[in-house]
C-alpha cells in the first residue's frame, strides 16, 4: 500500500514558494496493541461515560469544562475553541536559518515528516533549498499550522530529502538547572580520565548502523503471541546476574582490556600518574553553583 500524504502545501522562503507534500516518518505498523478482556469470558471490555448522579450519558449530553477551583468549572464550547484556531494557509513559513549544532535535540517532539516536492514545478526549488542547507551546514526554523494550531518546526537535509520535525516549545521542556542540585563536584584523577578516554576510543563506532537495533519488546511480544496461538508453553527467560560492584579504577581497567580484546587492538594503557593529552582529558569537572533567589 502506497504511503498516504499527511499534509500538502508550500515551503515559503521570502518570495520563493516550494510546493511539497508531507509523509509521516513514524511507522506505527510495527506496534502491538493489546485489548482489555473480561477475565472469565474473554469478551472485549467496553467503556461507558457515566455521571455519578444521572447514570450513563449520550454523547450530546457531554460538554467540556476547565476546573479553575475545587469543584468549580467553566464550560468551554467547541465553537469557542474553533474561534481560537488559526486557519491553515497551507504553508511552512521559514523564519530563518541557524547552525545545525544550535538546535538541541532535547526539543524534538518525536513527530517527524518527510517532505517531497509536489509536482514537477517543485523539483528545482526543492533541490536548491536542500543543497543550500547542505552547503551552509544549517537548518531552517519555521512555523506551520497543523491540527488547528501553530507548530514550531525545524527543516533539515537528510540524505537527498528535506525532513521536518515538530519542536516542543521551551516552556514545555524542564530546564536542566532544575536538576543541577543533584550533581556534585568530583575530583577526577589523570589516570581515571585517561582510562576513560581509552575506553571511549576502544568502543568508538566508526560507521554507525542504526538498523541493527531492533525493538526487542515487539520481537518478544510477537514470539509470545505466536506461542500462545500455537498452544505452546511460555518459558521464562533466565534472570540476568546483578553486576558486581567493583572499585572504579579496577572496573575501568577491566573494561578497557575487554574492549581492546573485542576490537582486536590493544593500545598501551596509561601508566599510573601519567597525564593524558589535553584533547583527551579536559580540566577537572567543577559544579557551577546556581545562585538561589532570595525571598
Short mmCIF file of C-alpha atoms in Angstrom, two decimals:
data_model
loop_
_atom_site.label_atom_id
_atom_site.label_comp_id
_atom_site.label_asym_id
_atom_site.label_seq_id
_atom_site.Cartn_x
_atom_site.Cartn_y
_atom_site.Cartn_z
CA UNK A 1 0.00 0.00 0.00
CA UNK A 2 1.36 3.40 -1.01
CA UNK A 3 2.01 5.77 1.91
CA UNK A 4 -0.70 8.35 2.49
CA UNK A 5 0.08 12.06 2.44
CA UNK A 6 -0.28 13.72 5.83
CA UNK A 7 -0.21 17.31 4.54
CA UNK A 8 0.18 19.33 1.34
CA UNK A 9 1.27 22.92 0.95
CA UNK A 10 4.29 25.15 0.34
CA UNK A 11 7.63 25.88 1.93
CA UNK A 12 7.87 29.67 1.86
CA UNK A 13 11.23 31.46 1.96
CA UNK A 14 10.75 35.17 1.31
CA UNK A 15 9.20 35.28 -2.21
CA UNK A 16 10.17 31.70 -3.07
CA UNK A 17 7.49 29.01 -2.72
CA UNK A 18 8.26 25.30 -2.88
CA UNK A 19 5.22 23.02 -3.34
CA UNK A 20 5.66 20.00 -1.07
CA UNK A 21 3.76 17.05 0.34
CA UNK A 22 4.46 15.56 3.76
CA UNK A 23 4.54 11.92 4.81
CA UNK A 24 4.84 10.87 8.43
CA UNK A 25 8.17 9.23 9.22
CA UNK A 26 6.73 7.34 12.19
CA UNK A 27 5.91 3.72 11.38
CA UNK A 28 3.01 2.58 13.57
CA UNK A 29 2.52 -0.73 11.73
CA UNK A 30 5.17 -2.36 13.93
CA UNK A 31 3.32 -1.54 17.15
CA UNK A 32 1.49 -4.27 19.07
CA UNK A 33 -1.75 -3.28 20.79
CA UNK A 34 -3.36 -5.44 23.46
CA UNK A 35 -7.09 -5.28 24.20
CA UNK A 36 -8.67 -5.46 27.63
CA UNK A 37 -10.95 -8.50 28.05
CA UNK A 38 -13.27 -9.91 30.68
CA UNK A 39 -11.22 -12.47 32.61
CA UNK A 40 -13.95 -15.16 32.51
CA UNK A 41 -15.48 -14.96 29.01
CA UNK A 42 -12.73 -13.07 27.12
CA UNK A 43 -15.15 -10.53 25.65
CA UNK A 44 -13.88 -7.03 24.92
CA UNK A 45 -14.40 -4.56 27.75
CA UNK A 46 -16.47 -1.53 26.77
CA UNK A 47 -16.25 1.82 28.48
CA UNK A 48 -19.31 3.88 29.19
CA UNK A 49 -19.46 7.56 30.09
CA UNK A 50 -21.37 7.81 33.33
CA UNK A 51 -22.46 10.73 35.51
CA UNK A 52 -22.40 9.76 39.22
CA UNK A 53 -25.81 11.41 39.66
CA UNK A 54 -27.63 10.67 36.40
CA UNK A 55 -26.05 7.47 35.11
CA UNK A 56 -24.97 6.73 31.54
CA UNK A 57 -24.80 9.74 29.19
CA UNK A 58 -25.27 10.10 25.45
CA UNK A 59 -22.59 11.98 23.52
CA UNK A 60 -24.85 15.03 23.03
CA UNK A 61 -25.17 15.34 26.82
CA UNK A 62 -21.43 15.82 27.35
CA UNK A 63 -19.63 19.18 27.32
CA UNK A 64 -16.04 20.21 28.05
CA UNK A 65 -15.00 22.27 31.04
CA UNK A 66 -11.95 23.54 32.91
CA UNK A 67 -11.68 23.20 36.70
CA UNK A 68 -10.47 26.64 37.83
CA UNK A 69 -11.14 25.90 41.53
CA UNK A 70 -12.00 22.78 43.51
CA UNK A 71 -15.32 21.54 42.09
CA UNK A 72 -15.81 24.76 40.06
CA UNK A 73 -15.81 24.60 36.26
CA UNK A 74 -16.14 26.97 33.34
CA UNK A 75 -17.79 25.38 30.31
CA UNK A 76 -15.81 25.70 27.09
CA UNK A 77 -17.89 25.27 23.95
CA UNK A 78 -16.26 23.76 20.87
CA UNK A 79 -17.39 26.76 18.80
CA UNK A 80 -15.38 28.99 21.16
CA UNK A 81 -12.33 26.77 20.73
CA UNK A 82 -12.75 26.94 16.95
CA UNK A 83 -12.52 30.74 17.08
CA UNK A 84 -9.06 30.47 18.67
CA UNK A 85 -7.72 28.24 15.94
CA UNK A 86 -5.84 29.80 13.08
CA UNK A 87 -6.96 28.98 9.60
CA UNK A 88 -4.36 26.89 7.84
CA UNK A 89 -2.74 28.80 5.00
CA UNK A 90 -1.04 25.58 3.86
CA UNK A 91 2.44 26.99 4.22
CA UNK A 92 5.64 26.22 6.08
CA UNK A 93 6.91 29.73 6.72
CA UNK A 94 10.70 29.80 7.19
CA UNK A 95 11.71 32.39 9.79
CA UNK A 96 15.43 31.94 9.20
CA UNK A 97 18.39 29.57 9.27
CA UNK A 98 20.56 28.51 12.18
CA UNK A 99 23.64 26.37 12.62
CA UNK A 100 22.66 22.73 12.98
CA UNK A 101 24.50 22.45 16.30
CA UNK A 102 22.46 25.34 17.74
CA UNK A 103 19.30 23.20 17.83
CA UNK A 104 19.23 20.96 20.88
CA UNK A 105 17.60 17.58 20.08
CA UNK A 106 16.11 17.83 23.59
CA UNK A 107 13.36 19.91 22.00
CA UNK A 108 12.48 17.39 19.28
CA UNK A 109 8.90 16.18 19.84
CA UNK A 110 9.34 12.84 18.10
CA UNK A 111 6.95 13.76 15.28
CA UNK A 112 8.88 13.86 12.01
CA UNK A 113 7.72 14.16 8.41
CA UNK A 114 9.41 13.57 5.08
CA UNK A 115 8.87 16.50 2.71
CA UNK A 116 8.88 15.76 -1.01
CA UNK A 117 8.38 18.07 -4.00
CA UNK A 118 4.74 18.13 -5.07
CA UNK A 119 4.66 18.07 -8.85
CA UNK A 120 7.28 18.96 -11.49
CA UNK A 121 7.27 22.65 -10.54
CA UNK A 122 8.59 21.85 -7.08
CA UNK A 123 11.63 19.86 -8.16
CA UNK A 124 14.17 22.63 -8.77
CA UNK A 125 13.37 24.98 -5.84
CA UNK A 126 13.27 21.92 -3.56
CA UNK A 127 16.70 20.79 -4.77
CA UNK A 128 18.11 24.32 -4.38
CA UNK A 129 16.84 24.64 -0.80
CA UNK A 130 18.18 21.19 0.08
CA UNK A 131 21.58 21.87 -1.49
CA UNK A 132 21.78 25.31 0.07
CA UNK A 133 21.23 23.95 3.59
CA UNK A 134 23.78 21.19 2.99
CA UNK A 135 26.44 23.60 1.72
CA UNK A 136 25.91 26.08 4.56
CA UNK A 137 25.56 23.42 7.27
CA UNK A 138 22.34 24.98 8.51
CA UNK A 139 18.79 24.03 9.46
CA UNK A 140 15.68 26.12 8.86
CA UNK A 141 13.44 27.26 11.72
CA UNK A 142 9.86 27.57 10.51
CA UNK A 143 6.22 27.63 11.56
CA UNK A 144 3.30 25.64 10.24
CA UNK A 145 -0.36 25.31 11.15
CA UNK A 146 -1.28 21.67 11.71
CA UNK A 147 -4.25 20.25 13.62
CA UNK A 148 -5.63 23.75 14.09
CA UNK A 149 -2.62 25.13 15.95
CA UNK A 150 0.64 26.83 15.09
CA UNK A 151 3.60 24.49 15.38
CA UNK A 152 7.30 25.32 15.58
CA UNK A 153 9.27 23.09 13.22
CA UNK A 154 12.81 22.53 12.00
CA UNK A 155 13.63 21.65 8.40
CA UNK A 156 16.89 19.78 7.84
CA UNK A 157 18.52 17.94 4.96
CA UNK A 158 18.77 14.17 5.46
CA UNK A 159 20.40 12.31 2.56
CA UNK A 160 18.62 13.68 -0.54
CA UNK A 161 15.48 14.72 1.31
CA UNK A 162 14.21 17.60 3.42
CA UNK A 163 12.86 16.40 6.76
CA UNK A 164 10.52 18.38 9.02
CA UNK A 165 10.47 17.77 12.78
CA UNK A 166 7.93 19.36 15.11
CA UNK A 167 9.62 21.01 18.08
CA UNK A 168 8.45 21.40 21.65
CA UNK A 169 8.31 24.97 22.87
CA UNK A 170 10.86 25.84 25.53
CA UNK A 171 8.20 26.25 28.21
CA UNK A 172 7.19 22.60 27.77
CA UNK A 173 10.68 21.24 28.50
CA UNK A 174 12.04 21.24 32.03
CA UNK A 175 15.23 23.25 32.37
CA UNK A 176 18.48 21.48 33.22
CA UNK A 177 19.02 23.92 36.08
CA UNK A 178 16.08 22.32 37.90
CA UNK A 179 18.25 19.25 38.48
CA UNK A 180 21.72 20.72 38.95
CA UNK A 181 21.50 20.38 42.74
CA UNK A 182 21.59 16.60 42.20
CA UNK A 183 25.12 16.89 40.80
CA UNK A 184 28.21 17.06 42.95
CA UNK A 185 31.68 18.31 42.10
CA UNK A 186 34.04 15.36 41.63
CA UNK A 187 37.82 15.21 41.70
CA UNK A 188 38.89 13.15 38.69
CA UNK A 189 42.43 11.85 38.63
CA UNK A 190 44.55 11.99 35.49
CA UNK A 191 44.67 8.19 35.38
CA UNK A 192 40.88 7.84 35.66
CA UNK A 193 40.34 10.35 32.86
CA UNK A 194 42.97 8.74 30.66
CA UNK A 195 41.47 5.28 31.17
CA UNK A 196 38.01 6.63 30.34
CA UNK A 197 39.37 8.24 27.16
CA UNK A 198 40.99 4.91 26.22
CA UNK A 199 37.72 3.05 26.87
CA UNK A 200 35.78 5.50 24.70
CA UNK A 201 38.37 5.17 21.93
CA UNK A 202 38.26 1.37 22.10
CA UNK A 203 34.45 1.29 21.87
CA UNK A 204 34.13 4.02 19.21
CA UNK A 205 31.83 3.04 16.32
CA UNK A 206 33.31 4.48 13.08
CA UNK A 207 30.28 3.61 10.92
CA UNK A 208 27.12 3.55 12.99
CA UNK A 209 24.34 1.29 11.66
CA UNK A 210 21.08 2.27 13.37
CA UNK A 211 19.29 -0.55 11.53
CA UNK A 212 20.95 -3.25 13.60
CA UNK A 213 18.99 -2.15 16.67
CA UNK A 214 15.53 -3.72 16.83
CA UNK A 215 12.55 -3.10 19.07
CA UNK A 216 13.10 -6.01 21.45
CA UNK A 217 9.66 -5.58 23.01
CA UNK A 218 7.89 -6.05 19.66
CA UNK A 219 10.11 -9.01 18.79
CA UNK A 220 9.47 -10.80 22.08
CA UNK A 221 5.75 -9.96 22.09
CA UNK A 222 5.37 -11.32 18.54
CA UNK A 223 7.08 -14.54 19.63
CA UNK A 224 4.92 -14.77 22.76
CA UNK A 225 1.68 -14.25 20.82
CA UNK A 226 2.61 -16.90 18.25
CA UNK A 227 3.47 -19.38 21.03
CA UNK A 228 0.10 -18.74 22.68
CA UNK A 229 -1.75 -19.15 19.36
CA UNK A 230 0.10 -22.43 18.76
CA UNK A 231 -0.75 -23.64 22.26
CA UNK A 232 2.87 -23.84 23.35
CA UNK A 233 4.08 -23.30 26.89
CA UNK A 234 5.77 -20.00 27.57
CA UNK A 235 9.18 -20.49 29.14
CA UNK A 236 10.56 -17.78 31.42
CA UNK A 237 13.83 -16.18 30.44
CA UNK A 238 16.71 -16.72 32.88
CA UNK A 239 17.34 -13.84 35.24
CA UNK A 240 20.38 -11.75 34.47
CA UNK A 241 23.01 -11.62 37.16
CA UNK A 242 23.33 -8.46 39.18
CA UNK A 243 26.53 -6.65 38.19
CA UNK A 244 29.31 -6.98 40.71
CA UNK A 245 30.31 -3.72 42.29
CA UNK A 246 33.99 -3.16 41.57
CA UNK A 247 36.43 -0.49 42.56
CA UNK A 248 36.13 2.26 39.93
CA UNK A 249 39.75 2.01 38.80
CA UNK A 250 39.52 -1.79 38.62
CA UNK A 251 36.28 -1.54 36.62
CA UNK A 252 37.87 0.92 34.18
CA UNK A 253 40.96 -1.23 33.68
CA UNK A 254 38.92 -4.40 33.11
CA UNK A 255 36.56 -2.59 30.75
CA UNK A 256 39.47 -1.23 28.70
CA UNK A 257 41.03 -4.70 28.48
CA UNK A 258 37.74 -6.30 27.37
CA UNK A 259 37.03 -3.55 24.82
CA UNK A 260 40.53 -3.77 23.36
CA UNK A 261 40.29 -7.56 23.13
CA UNK A 262 36.92 -7.30 21.37
CA UNK A 263 38.20 -4.68 18.91
CA UNK A 264 41.34 -6.64 18.12
CA UNK A 265 43.82 -3.94 19.12
CA UNK A 266 45.43 -3.10 22.41
CA UNK A 267 46.97 0.35 22.69
CA UNK A 268 49.14 0.82 25.73
CA UNK A 269 47.16 1.66 28.84
CA UNK A 270 48.25 4.86 30.56
CA UNK A 271 50.63 4.41 33.44
CA UNK A 272 49.65 5.47 36.90
CA UNK A 273 50.13 9.21 37.26
CA UNK A 274 50.62 9.71 33.52
CA UNK A 275 48.94 12.87 32.26
CA UNK A 276 46.59 12.46 29.30
CA UNK A 277 46.63 14.76 26.32
CA UNK A 278 44.66 17.98 26.56
CA UNK A 279 42.28 16.79 23.85
CA UNK A 280 41.51 13.51 25.57
CA UNK A 281 41.31 14.90 29.08
CA UNK A 282 39.73 18.26 29.72
CA UNK A 283 40.12 20.06 33.02
CA UNK A 284 38.61 18.63 36.17
CA UNK A 285 34.83 18.86 36.19
CA UNK A 286 33.55 21.54 38.53
CA UNK A 287 30.00 22.18 39.54
CA UNK A 288 28.62 25.60 38.76
CA UNK A 289 26.69 26.77 41.78
CA UNK A 290 23.41 28.42 40.92
CA UNK A 291 22.55 31.45 42.97
CA UNK A 292 19.21 30.96 44.64
CA UNK A 293 16.78 33.82 44.54
CA UNK A 294 16.22 35.42 47.92
CA UNK A 295 12.77 35.80 49.35
#
